[in-house]
Amino acid sequence: MTEKTAQLSKAQAITSEVRRRIVDREWRQGDRIPDEAELAVEFGVARATVNKALQMLAEEGLLDRKRRAGTHVTVNPARKATLTIPIVREQIEGAGLEYSHRVVAQKLSPIPADVALRMSLPEGAELIHLRTVHYGDSQPFQVEDRWINPGAAPGVERIDFHRINANEWLVRNFPWLHADMAFSAENANARDARLLEARQGTALLILQRTTFNDLGAITTVRLAFHPGYQLIATP
Amino acid sequence: MTEKTAQLSKAQAITSEVRRRIVDREWRQGDRIPDEAELAVEFGVARATVNKALQMLAEEGLLDRKRRAGTHVTVNPARKATLTIPIVREQIEGAGLEYSHRVVAQKLSPIPADVALRMSLPEGAELIHLRTVHYGDSQPFQVEDRWINPGAAPGVERIDFHRINANEWLVRNFPWLHADMAFSAENANARDARLLEARQGTALLILQRTTFNDLGAITTVRLAFHPGYQLIATP
């Protein structure tokens, strides 16, 4: 282990202990906790290590740090939640259903303005445009509308996505460094309604995700889930 | 530090190093990684500590563990995302808008079947029912429909929520041990539409959250966000 890894491991042990004190209400919401120098003595570590640990807990939302006022236990502990965003095939198979997918369109097309903005690429640049429906036991589960940038994912022009699911091909070949992700609700447009076999105007949960590597935007995708779908988050 | 904390800190140091190898692509997606015994020798720790570390990474979604096939780097690294769920007042003020709230209803009422199910309470039990609209610069931002259980939050009957926001009062006085949380999309019903000043049927992003302490369900809330609202997640 490197020296940096060793410091990190000490800091993580301190975060565990501080988290335990908060959950057990030894330190209550709104309480000011001991300062860095006191904690450094108590845990027998350098003050920088305590600082690192408290910073990690502040990023998690458990502590609230202010230069003059000191460090307090955050009043609202429900500020962070974790979402699992499974591979759609695994999600469908995990529900005990048979997975299938159908590619509705795959062609090189100029990108519209909103896609250009999300991908930081010039409007009209030619990218692979792919529309896919994912099914569980032949019922539409999710509609995927995806653009893939050959500039950041070289070789994509030669792939036939009728054979391999684009999501799985991309993650196998092009790991990303940075991603943007947002959830929203939209009324199903005519195409969503047709592909999801739902009424036009039905409220759909939408996930938009754009991933980047050192060559630029790899892909941007809009996923529209079937009506009534619930995404579970764990706090 | 206790012995348990020390073991946890060693395990966490190993998770950091394994994570680094995956991000630096020394171990690539789909690769089988060395087995526990080999890693225990390399890191100079007990095999149980390596097991703990790999289990933590499997729970994060970075590793895929199968009894016979060994441990592989997960093919899709984008499986977990973190959401920040801010206090609504802080979110509105953080956007530079003036916060206000209006309590539309506050009364003791028997709970309907769906609320009883979410809270694990008998249908018809009498709880505080509260409906509130939160505004930014006088524009509706969010509609809150909340039930509060006096059995788990004693004293709630005497609070006037026109004066203090229920969310802030609850988190200050009744920290929770467990929470259920789900996102979905719904077409605005007549009440949503009236309170959000939107058209009936407009797609709304919905967050449902139920929190529990050792006395039972504290509260369940349905938050309906204004049309067009986007919730940002960080992977």
PDB file of C-alpha atoms in Angstrom, chain B:
ATOM      1  CA  MET B   1     -10.270   2.458  17.726  1.00  0.00           C
ATOM      2  CA  THR B   2     -11.882  -0.936  18.293  1.00  0.00           C
ATOM      3  CA  GLU B   3     -10.586  -4.104  16.653  1.00  0.00           C
ATOM      4  CA  LYS B   4     -13.611  -4.108  14.360  1.00  0.00           C
ATOM      5  CA  THR B   5     -12.860  -0.532  13.271  1.00  0.00           C
ATOM      6  CA  ALA B   6      -9.242  -1.517  12.554  1.00  0.00           C
ATOM      7  CA  GLN B   7     -10.336  -4.418  10.338  1.00  0.00           C
ATOM      8  CA  LEU B   8     -12.764  -2.118   8.540  1.00  0.00           C
ATOM      9  CA  SER B   9     -10.005   0.416   7.918  1.00  0.00           C
ATOM     10  CA  LYS B  10      -7.747  -2.255   6.349  1.00  0.00           C
ATOM     11  CA  ALA B  11     -10.605  -3.432   4.167  1.00  0.00           C
ATOM     12  CA  GLN B  12     -11.287   0.134   3.073  1.00  0.00           C
ATOM     13  CA  ALA B  13      -7.637   0.651   2.104  1.00  0.00           C
ATOM     14  CA  ILE B  14      -7.909  -2.435  -0.104  1.00  0.00           C
ATOM     15  CA  THR B  15     -11.112  -1.155  -1.713  1.00  0.00           C
ATOM     16  CA  SER B  16      -9.286   2.105  -2.577  1.00  0.00           C
ATOM     17  CA  GLU B  17      -6.435   0.243  -4.251  1.00  0.00           C
ATOM     18  CA  VAL B  18      -8.758  -2.114  -6.154  1.00  0.00           C
ATOM     19  CA  ARG B  19     -10.866   0.861  -7.276  1.00  0.00           C
ATOM     20  CA  ARG B  20      -7.703   2.607  -8.537  1.00  0.00           C
ATOM     21  CA  ARG B  21      -6.655  -0.441 -10.560  1.00  0.00           C
ATOM     22  CA  ILE B  22     -10.072  -0.571 -12.215  1.00  0.00           C
ATOM     23  CA  VAL B  23     -10.204   3.157 -13.015  1.00  0.00           C
ATOM     24  CA  ASP B  24      -6.619   3.062 -14.379  1.00  0.00           C
ATOM     25  CA  ARG B  25      -7.625   0.008 -16.454  1.00  0.00           C
ATOM     26  CA  GLU B  26      -4.900  -2.208 -15.001  1.00  0.00           C
ATOM     27  CA  TRP B  27      -7.873  -4.492 -14.422  1.00  0.00           C
ATOM     28  CA  ARG B  28     -10.330  -4.088 -17.282  1.00  0.00           C
ATOM     29  CA  GLN B  29     -14.053  -4.591 -17.440  1.00  0.00           C
ATOM     30  CA  GLY B  30     -14.874  -8.274 -17.614  1.00  0.00           C
ATOM     31  CA  ASP B  31     -11.402  -9.332 -16.356  1.00  0.00           C
ATOM     32  CA  ARG B  32     -11.191 -11.983 -13.681  1.00  0.00           C
ATOM     33  CA  ILE B  33      -9.201 -10.567 -10.747  1.00  0.00           C
ATOM     34  CA  PRO B  34      -6.738 -12.571  -8.582  1.00  0.00           C
ATOM     35  CA  ASP B  35      -8.431 -14.772  -5.986  1.00  0.00           C
ATOM     36  CA  GLU B  36      -8.783 -13.896  -2.295  1.00  0.00           C
ATOM     37  CA  ALA B  37      -5.778 -15.959  -1.190  1.00  0.00           C
ATOM     38  CA  GLU B  38      -3.449 -14.215  -3.691  1.00  0.00           C
ATOM     39  CA  LEU B  39      -4.721 -10.765  -2.716  1.00  0.00           C
ATOM     40  CA  ALA B  40      -4.354 -11.568   0.998  1.00  0.00           C
ATOM     41  CA  VAL B  41      -0.658 -12.342   0.371  1.00  0.00           C
ATOM     42  CA  GLU B  42      -0.146  -9.235  -1.783  1.00  0.00           C
ATOM     43  CA  PHE B  43      -1.764  -6.865   0.749  1.00  0.00           C
ATOM     44  CA  GLY B  44      -0.405  -8.674   3.819  1.00  0.00           C
ATOM     45  CA  VAL B  45      -3.823  -9.089   5.468  1.00  0.00           C
ATOM     46  CA  ALA B  46      -6.153 -11.913   6.482  1.00  0.00           C
ATOM     47  CA  ARG B  47      -8.228 -13.523   3.774  1.00  0.00           C
ATOM     48  CA  ALA B  48     -11.394 -12.447   5.668  1.00  0.00           C
ATOM     49  CA  THR B  49     -10.310  -8.815   5.277  1.00  0.00           C
ATOM     50  CA  VAL B  50      -9.926  -9.245   1.500  1.00  0.00           C
ATOM     51  CA  ASN B  51     -13.342 -10.903   1.430  1.00  0.00           C
ATOM     52  CA  LYS B  52     -14.869  -7.931   3.249  1.00  0.00           C
ATOM     53  CA  ALA B  53     -13.244  -5.457   0.844  1.00  0.00           C
ATOM     54  CA  LEU B  54     -14.404  -7.335  -2.264  1.00  0.00           C
ATOM     55  CA  GLN B  55     -17.905  -7.595  -0.798  1.00  0.00           C
ATOM     56  CA  MET B  56     -18.039  -3.803  -0.339  1.00  0.00           C
ATOM     57  CA  LEU B  57     -16.994  -3.298  -3.975  1.00  0.00           C
ATOM     58  CA  ALA B  58     -19.568  -5.855  -5.123  1.00  0.00           C
ATOM     59  CA  GLU B  59     -22.270  -3.931  -3.223  1.00  0.00           C
ATOM     60  CA  GLU B  60     -21.105  -0.739  -4.964  1.00  0.00           C
ATOM     61  CA  GLY B  61     -21.492  -2.553  -8.280  1.00  0.00           C
ATOM     62  CA  LEU B  62     -17.805  -2.471  -9.294  1.00  0.00           C
ATOM     63  CA  LEU B  63     -17.183  -6.202  -8.920  1.00  0.00           C
ATOM     64  CA  ASP B  64     -19.264  -9.187  -9.857  1.00  0.00           C
ATOM     65  CA  ARG B  65     -18.792 -12.197  -7.549  1.00  0.00           C
ATOM     66  CA  LYS B  66     -19.840 -15.723  -8.459  1.00  0.00           C
ATOM     67  CA  ARG B  67     -19.046 -18.726  -6.300  1.00  0.00           C
ATOM     68  CA  ARG B  68     -17.562 -20.918  -9.019  1.00  0.00           C
ATOM     69  CA  ALA B  69     -16.535 -18.395 -11.680  1.00  0.00           C
ATOM     70  CA  GLY B  70     -14.557 -16.133  -9.315  1.00  0.00           C
ATOM     71  CA  THR B  71     -14.612 -12.334  -9.090  1.00  0.00           C
ATOM     72  CA  HIS B  72     -14.744 -10.220 -12.251  1.00  0.00           C
ATOM     73  CA  VAL B  73     -14.672  -6.480 -12.866  1.00  0.00           C
ATOM     74  CA  THR B  74     -18.263  -5.539 -13.636  1.00  0.00           C
ATOM     75  CA  VAL B  75     -18.820  -4.837 -17.292  1.00  0.00           C
ATOM     76  CA  ASN B  76     -21.012  -1.797 -16.621  1.00  0.00           C
ATOM     77  CA  PRO B  77     -19.436   0.688 -14.187  1.00  0.00           C
ATOM     78  CA  ALA B  78     -22.416   3.114 -14.268  1.00  0.00           C
ATOM     79  CA  ARG B  79     -24.656   1.177 -11.977  1.00  0.00           C
ATOM     80  CA  LYS B  80     -24.803   3.476  -8.959  1.00  0.00           C
ATOM     81  CA  ALA B  81     -25.646   7.149  -8.849  1.00  0.00           C
ATOM     82  CA  THR B  82     -26.003   9.559  -5.960  1.00  0.00           C
ATOM     83  CA  LEU B  83     -28.895  11.932  -5.630  1.00  0.00           C
ATOM     84  CA  THR B  84     -28.967  14.974  -3.424  1.00  0.00           C
ATOM     85  CA  ILE B  85     -32.424  15.545  -1.999  1.00  0.00           C
ATOM     86  CA  PRO B  86     -32.250  19.030  -0.551  1.00  0.00           C
ATOM     87  CA  ILE B  87     -34.594  20.647   1.942  1.00  0.00           C
ATOM     88  CA  VAL B  88     -37.044  22.429  -0.355  1.00  0.00           C
ATOM     89  CA  ARG B  89     -36.469  25.816   1.299  1.00  0.00           C
ATOM     90  CA  GLU B  90     -32.694  25.512   0.775  1.00  0.00           C
ATOM     91  CA  GLN B  91     -33.182  24.396  -2.819  1.00  0.00           C
ATOM     92  CA  ILE B  92     -35.389  27.409  -3.641  1.00  0.00           C
ATOM     93  CA  GLU B  93     -33.168  29.879  -1.798  1.00  0.00           C
ATOM     94  CA  GLY B  94     -30.097  28.280  -3.447  1.00  0.00           C
ATOM     95  CA  ALA B  95     -31.621  29.183  -6.834  1.00  0.00           C
ATOM     96  CA  GLY B  96     -31.748  32.814  -5.681  1.00  0.00           C
ATOM     97  CA  LEU B  97     -35.540  32.851  -5.244  1.00  0.00           C
ATOM     98  CA  GLU B  98     -37.591  33.939  -2.248  1.00  0.00           C
ATOM     99  CA  TYR B  99     -39.053  30.948  -0.396  1.00  0.00           C
ATOM    100  CA  SER B 100     -42.577  30.826   0.973  1.00  0.00           C
ATOM    101  CA  HIS B 101     -45.000  28.030   1.855  1.00  0.00           C
ATOM    102  CA  ARG B 102     -48.744  27.773   2.225  1.00  0.00           C
ATOM    103  CA  VAL B 103     -50.519  25.085   4.278  1.00  0.00           C
ATOM    104  CA  VAL B 104     -53.642  24.092   2.365  1.00  0.00           C
ATOM    105  CA  ALA B 105     -54.923  21.592   4.959  1.00  0.00           C
ATOM    106  CA  GLN B 106     -53.875  20.295   8.389  1.00  0.00           C
ATOM    107  CA  LYS B 107     -56.210  17.881  10.199  1.00  0.00           C
ATOM    108  CA  LEU B 108     -56.492  14.518  11.934  1.00  0.00           C
ATOM    109  CA  SER B 109     -57.903  12.018   9.383  1.00  0.00           C
ATOM    110  CA  PRO B 110     -58.246   8.250   8.905  1.00  0.00           C
ATOM    111  CA  ILE B 111     -55.589   6.915   6.514  1.00  0.00           C
ATOM    112  CA  PRO B 112     -56.602   5.317   3.193  1.00  0.00           C
ATOM    113  CA  ALA B 113     -55.442   1.826   2.167  1.00  0.00           C
ATOM    114  CA  ASP B 114     -52.370   2.879   0.110  1.00  0.00           C
ATOM    115  CA  VAL B 115     -51.026   5.070   2.944  1.00  0.00           C
ATOM    116  CA  ALA B 116     -51.688   2.266   5.474  1.00  0.00           C
ATOM    117  CA  LEU B 117     -49.660  -0.109   3.280  1.00  0.00           C
ATOM    118  CA  ARG B 118     -46.714   2.282   2.916  1.00  0.00           C
ATOM    119  CA  MET B 119     -46.649   2.987   6.681  1.00  0.00           C
ATOM    120  CA  SER B 120     -47.405  -0.576   7.891  1.00  0.00           C
ATOM    121  CA  LEU B 121     -50.339   0.782   9.921  1.00  0.00           C
ATOM    122  CA  PRO B 122     -53.978  -0.360   9.999  1.00  0.00           C
ATOM    123  CA  GLU B 123     -56.284   1.260   7.437  1.00  0.00           C
ATOM    124  CA  GLY B 124     -58.416   3.948   9.121  1.00  0.00           C
ATOM    125  CA  ALA B 125     -55.839   4.797  11.827  1.00  0.00           C
ATOM    126  CA  GLU B 126     -56.037   8.530  12.633  1.00  0.00           C
ATOM    127  CA  LEU B 127     -52.962  10.504  11.534  1.00  0.00           C
ATOM    128  CA  ILE B 128     -52.160  14.144  10.872  1.00  0.00           C
ATOM    129  CA  HIS B 129     -52.790  14.910   7.196  1.00  0.00           C
ATOM    130  CA  LEU B 130     -51.008  17.929   5.820  1.00  0.00           C
ATOM    131  CA  ARG B 131     -51.018  19.489   2.355  1.00  0.00           C
ATOM    132  CA  THR B 132     -48.525  22.253   1.603  1.00  0.00           C
ATOM    133  CA  VAL B 133     -47.434  24.203  -1.472  1.00  0.00           C
ATOM    134  CA  HIS B 134     -43.854  25.485  -1.611  1.00  0.00           C
ATOM    135  CA  TYR B 135     -43.157  28.584  -3.717  1.00  0.00           C
ATOM    136  CA  GLY B 136     -40.108  30.288  -5.209  1.00  0.00           C
ATOM    137  CA  ASP B 137     -40.755  33.983  -5.923  1.00  0.00           C
ATOM    138  CA  SER B 138     -44.515  33.185  -5.677  1.00  0.00           C
ATOM    139  CA  GLN B 139     -44.331  30.482  -8.408  1.00  0.00           C
ATOM    140  CA  PRO B 140     -45.436  26.997  -7.252  1.00  0.00           C
ATOM    141  CA  PHE B 141     -42.356  24.782  -7.004  1.00  0.00           C
ATOM    142  CA  GLN B 142     -43.591  21.647  -5.235  1.00  0.00           C
ATOM    143  CA  VAL B 143     -46.797  20.222  -3.757  1.00  0.00           C
ATOM    144  CA  GLU B 144     -46.351  18.163  -0.577  1.00  0.00           C
ATOM    145  CA  ASP B 145     -49.009  15.680   0.582  1.00  0.00           C
ATOM    146  CA  ARG B 146     -47.912  14.308   3.954  1.00  0.00           C
ATOM    147  CA  TRP B 147     -49.209  12.035   6.730  1.00  0.00           C
ATOM    148  CA  ILE B 148     -47.573  12.157  10.173  1.00  0.00           C
ATOM    149  CA  ASN B 149     -47.998   9.435  12.809  1.00  0.00           C
ATOM    150  CA  PRO B 150     -48.345  10.796  16.375  1.00  0.00           C
ATOM    151  CA  GLY B 151     -47.451   7.289  17.605  1.00  0.00           C
ATOM    152  CA  ALA B 152     -43.904   7.688  16.279  1.00  0.00           C
ATOM    153  CA  ALA B 153     -43.723  11.501  16.469  1.00  0.00           C
ATOM    154  CA  PRO B 154     -45.374  12.365  19.810  1.00  0.00           C
ATOM    155  CA  GLY B 155     -46.263  16.041  20.161  1.00  0.00           C
ATOM    156  CA  VAL B 156     -47.052  16.536  16.481  1.00  0.00           C
ATOM    157  CA  GLU B 157     -50.740  17.177  17.283  1.00  0.00           C
ATOM    158  CA  ARG B 158     -49.806  20.454  18.990  1.00  0.00           C
ATOM    159  CA  ILE B 159     -47.624  21.907  16.185  1.00  0.00           C
ATOM    160  CA  ASP B 160     -48.942  24.633  13.885  1.00  0.00           C
ATOM    161  CA  PHE B 161     -47.314  23.933  10.526  1.00  0.00           C
ATOM    162  CA  HIS B 162     -48.384  27.312   9.151  1.00  0.00           C
ATOM    163  CA  ARG B 163     -45.483  28.629  11.239  1.00  0.00           C
ATOM    164  CA  ILE B 164     -42.844  25.924  10.804  1.00  0.00           C
ATOM    165  CA  ASN B 165     -42.274  23.767   7.710  1.00  0.00           C
ATOM    166  CA  ALA B 166     -43.144  20.111   8.591  1.00  0.00           C
ATOM    167  CA  ASN B 167     -40.002  18.703   6.948  1.00  0.00           C
ATOM    168  CA  GLU B 168     -37.709  20.894   9.034  1.00  0.00           C
ATOM    169  CA  TRP B 169     -39.657  20.267  12.252  1.00  0.00           C
ATOM    170  CA  LEU B 170     -39.576  16.500  11.723  1.00  0.00           C
ATOM    171  CA  VAL B 171     -35.894  16.181  10.869  1.00  0.00           C
ATOM    172  CA  ARG B 172     -34.975  18.307  13.870  1.00  0.00           C
ATOM    173  CA  ASN B 173     -37.069  16.264  16.305  1.00  0.00           C
ATOM    174  CA  PHE B 174     -37.412  12.769  14.858  1.00  0.00           C
ATOM    175  CA  PRO B 175     -34.358  11.362  13.084  1.00  0.00           C
ATOM    176  CA  TRP B 176     -35.232   8.214  11.157  1.00  0.00           C
ATOM    177  CA  LEU B 177     -33.551   4.833  11.122  1.00  0.00           C
ATOM    178  CA  HIS B 178     -34.911   3.519   7.833  1.00  0.00           C
ATOM    179  CA  ALA B 179     -36.485   5.105   4.752  1.00  0.00           C
ATOM    180  CA  ASP B 180     -38.233   3.952   1.585  1.00  0.00           C
ATOM    181  CA  MET B 181     -37.950   6.181  -1.440  1.00  0.00           C
ATOM    182  CA  ALA B 182     -39.238   5.911  -5.025  1.00  0.00           C
ATOM    183  CA  PHE B 183     -39.396   8.145  -8.108  1.00  0.00           C
ATOM    184  CA  SER B 184     -42.101   7.902 -10.707  1.00  0.00           C
ATOM    185  CA  ALA B 185     -44.080  10.021 -13.162  1.00  0.00           C
ATOM    186  CA  GLU B 186     -47.794  10.812 -12.859  1.00  0.00           C
ATOM    187  CA  ASN B 187     -50.264  12.834 -14.868  1.00  0.00           C
ATOM    188  CA  ALA B 188     -51.326  15.849 -12.746  1.00  0.00           C
ATOM    189  CA  ASN B 189     -54.709  15.208 -11.131  1.00  0.00           C
ATOM    190  CA  ALA B 190     -57.214  18.040 -10.598  1.00  0.00           C
ATOM    191  CA  ARG B 191     -55.709  19.009  -7.216  1.00  0.00           C
ATOM    192  CA  ASP B 192     -52.054  18.883  -8.415  1.00  0.00           C
ATOM    193  CA  ALA B 193     -53.036  21.025 -11.405  1.00  0.00           C
ATOM    194  CA  ARG B 194     -54.804  23.621  -9.244  1.00  0.00           C
ATOM    195  CA  LEU B 195     -52.024  23.852  -6.640  1.00  0.00           C
ATOM    196  CA  LEU B 196     -49.153  23.861  -9.171  1.00  0.00           C
ATOM    197  CA  GLU B 197     -51.064  26.232 -11.520  1.00  0.00           C
ATOM    198  CA  ALA B 198     -50.531  23.716 -14.333  1.00  0.00           C
ATOM    199  CA  ARG B 199     -52.817  21.940 -16.802  1.00  0.00           C
ATOM    200  CA  GLN B 200     -54.482  18.732 -15.625  1.00  0.00           C
ATOM    201  CA  GLY B 201     -52.716  15.710 -17.178  1.00  0.00           C
ATOM    202  CA  THR B 202     -49.291  17.400 -17.369  1.00  0.00           C
ATOM    203  CA  ALA B 203     -46.508  14.898 -16.553  1.00  0.00           C
ATOM    204  CA  LEU B 204     -45.076  15.476 -13.060  1.00  0.00           C
ATOM    205  CA  LEU B 205     -41.997  13.959 -11.410  1.00  0.00           C
ATOM    206  CA  ILE B 206     -43.128  12.353  -8.135  1.00  0.00           C
ATOM    207  CA  LEU B 207     -41.012  11.418  -5.123  1.00  0.00           C
ATOM    208  CA  GLN B 208     -42.590   9.208  -2.460  1.00  0.00           C
ATOM    209  CA  ARG B 209     -40.727   8.800   0.811  1.00  0.00           C
ATOM    210  CA  THR B 210     -41.643   6.990   4.044  1.00  0.00           C
ATOM    211  CA  THR B 211     -39.429   7.150   7.131  1.00  0.00           C
ATOM    212  CA  PHE B 212     -39.382   4.903  10.189  1.00  0.00           C
ATOM    213  CA  ASN B 213     -37.934   5.027  13.698  1.00  0.00           C
ATOM    214  CA  ASP B 214     -38.041   2.397  16.464  1.00  0.00           C
ATOM    215  CA  LEU B 215     -41.682   3.367  17.205  1.00  0.00           C
ATOM    216  CA  GLY B 216     -42.856   2.712  13.618  1.00  0.00           C
ATOM    217  CA  ALA B 217     -43.551   4.870  10.566  1.00  0.00           C
ATOM    218  CA  ILE B 218     -42.940   8.548  11.309  1.00  0.00           C
ATOM    219  CA  THR B 219     -44.272  10.053   8.103  1.00  0.00           C
ATOM    220  CA  THR B 220     -45.016   9.344   4.467  1.00  0.00           C
ATOM    221  CA  VAL B 221     -44.913  12.084   1.862  1.00  0.00           C
ATOM    222  CA  ARG B 222     -45.723  12.440  -1.826  1.00  0.00           C
ATOM    223  CA  LEU B 223     -43.871  15.339  -3.434  1.00  0.00           C
ATOM    224  CA  ALA B 224     -45.060  16.491  -6.859  1.00  0.00           C
ATOM    225  CA  PHE B 225     -42.581  18.802  -8.606  1.00  0.00           C
ATOM    226  CA  HIS B 226     -43.604  21.559 -11.006  1.00  0.00           C
ATOM    227  CA  PRO B 227     -43.779  20.619 -14.726  1.00  0.00           C
ATOM    228  CA  GLY B 228     -40.366  20.502 -16.423  1.00  0.00           C
ATOM    229  CA  TYR B 229     -38.429  19.960 -13.169  1.00  0.00           C
ATOM    230  CA  GLN B 230     -35.186  17.983 -13.613  1.00  0.00           C
ATOM    231  CA  LEU B 231     -33.524  16.099 -10.795  1.00  0.00           C
ATOM    232  CA  ILE B 232     -29.754  15.869 -11.305  1.00  0.00           C
ATOM    233  CA  ALA B 233     -27.877  12.718 -10.189  1.00  0.00           C
ATOM    234  CA  THR B 234     -24.111  12.312  -9.943  1.00  0.00           C
ATOM    235  CA  PRO B 235     -22.589   8.942 -10.806  1.00  0.00           C
TER     236      PRO B 235
END
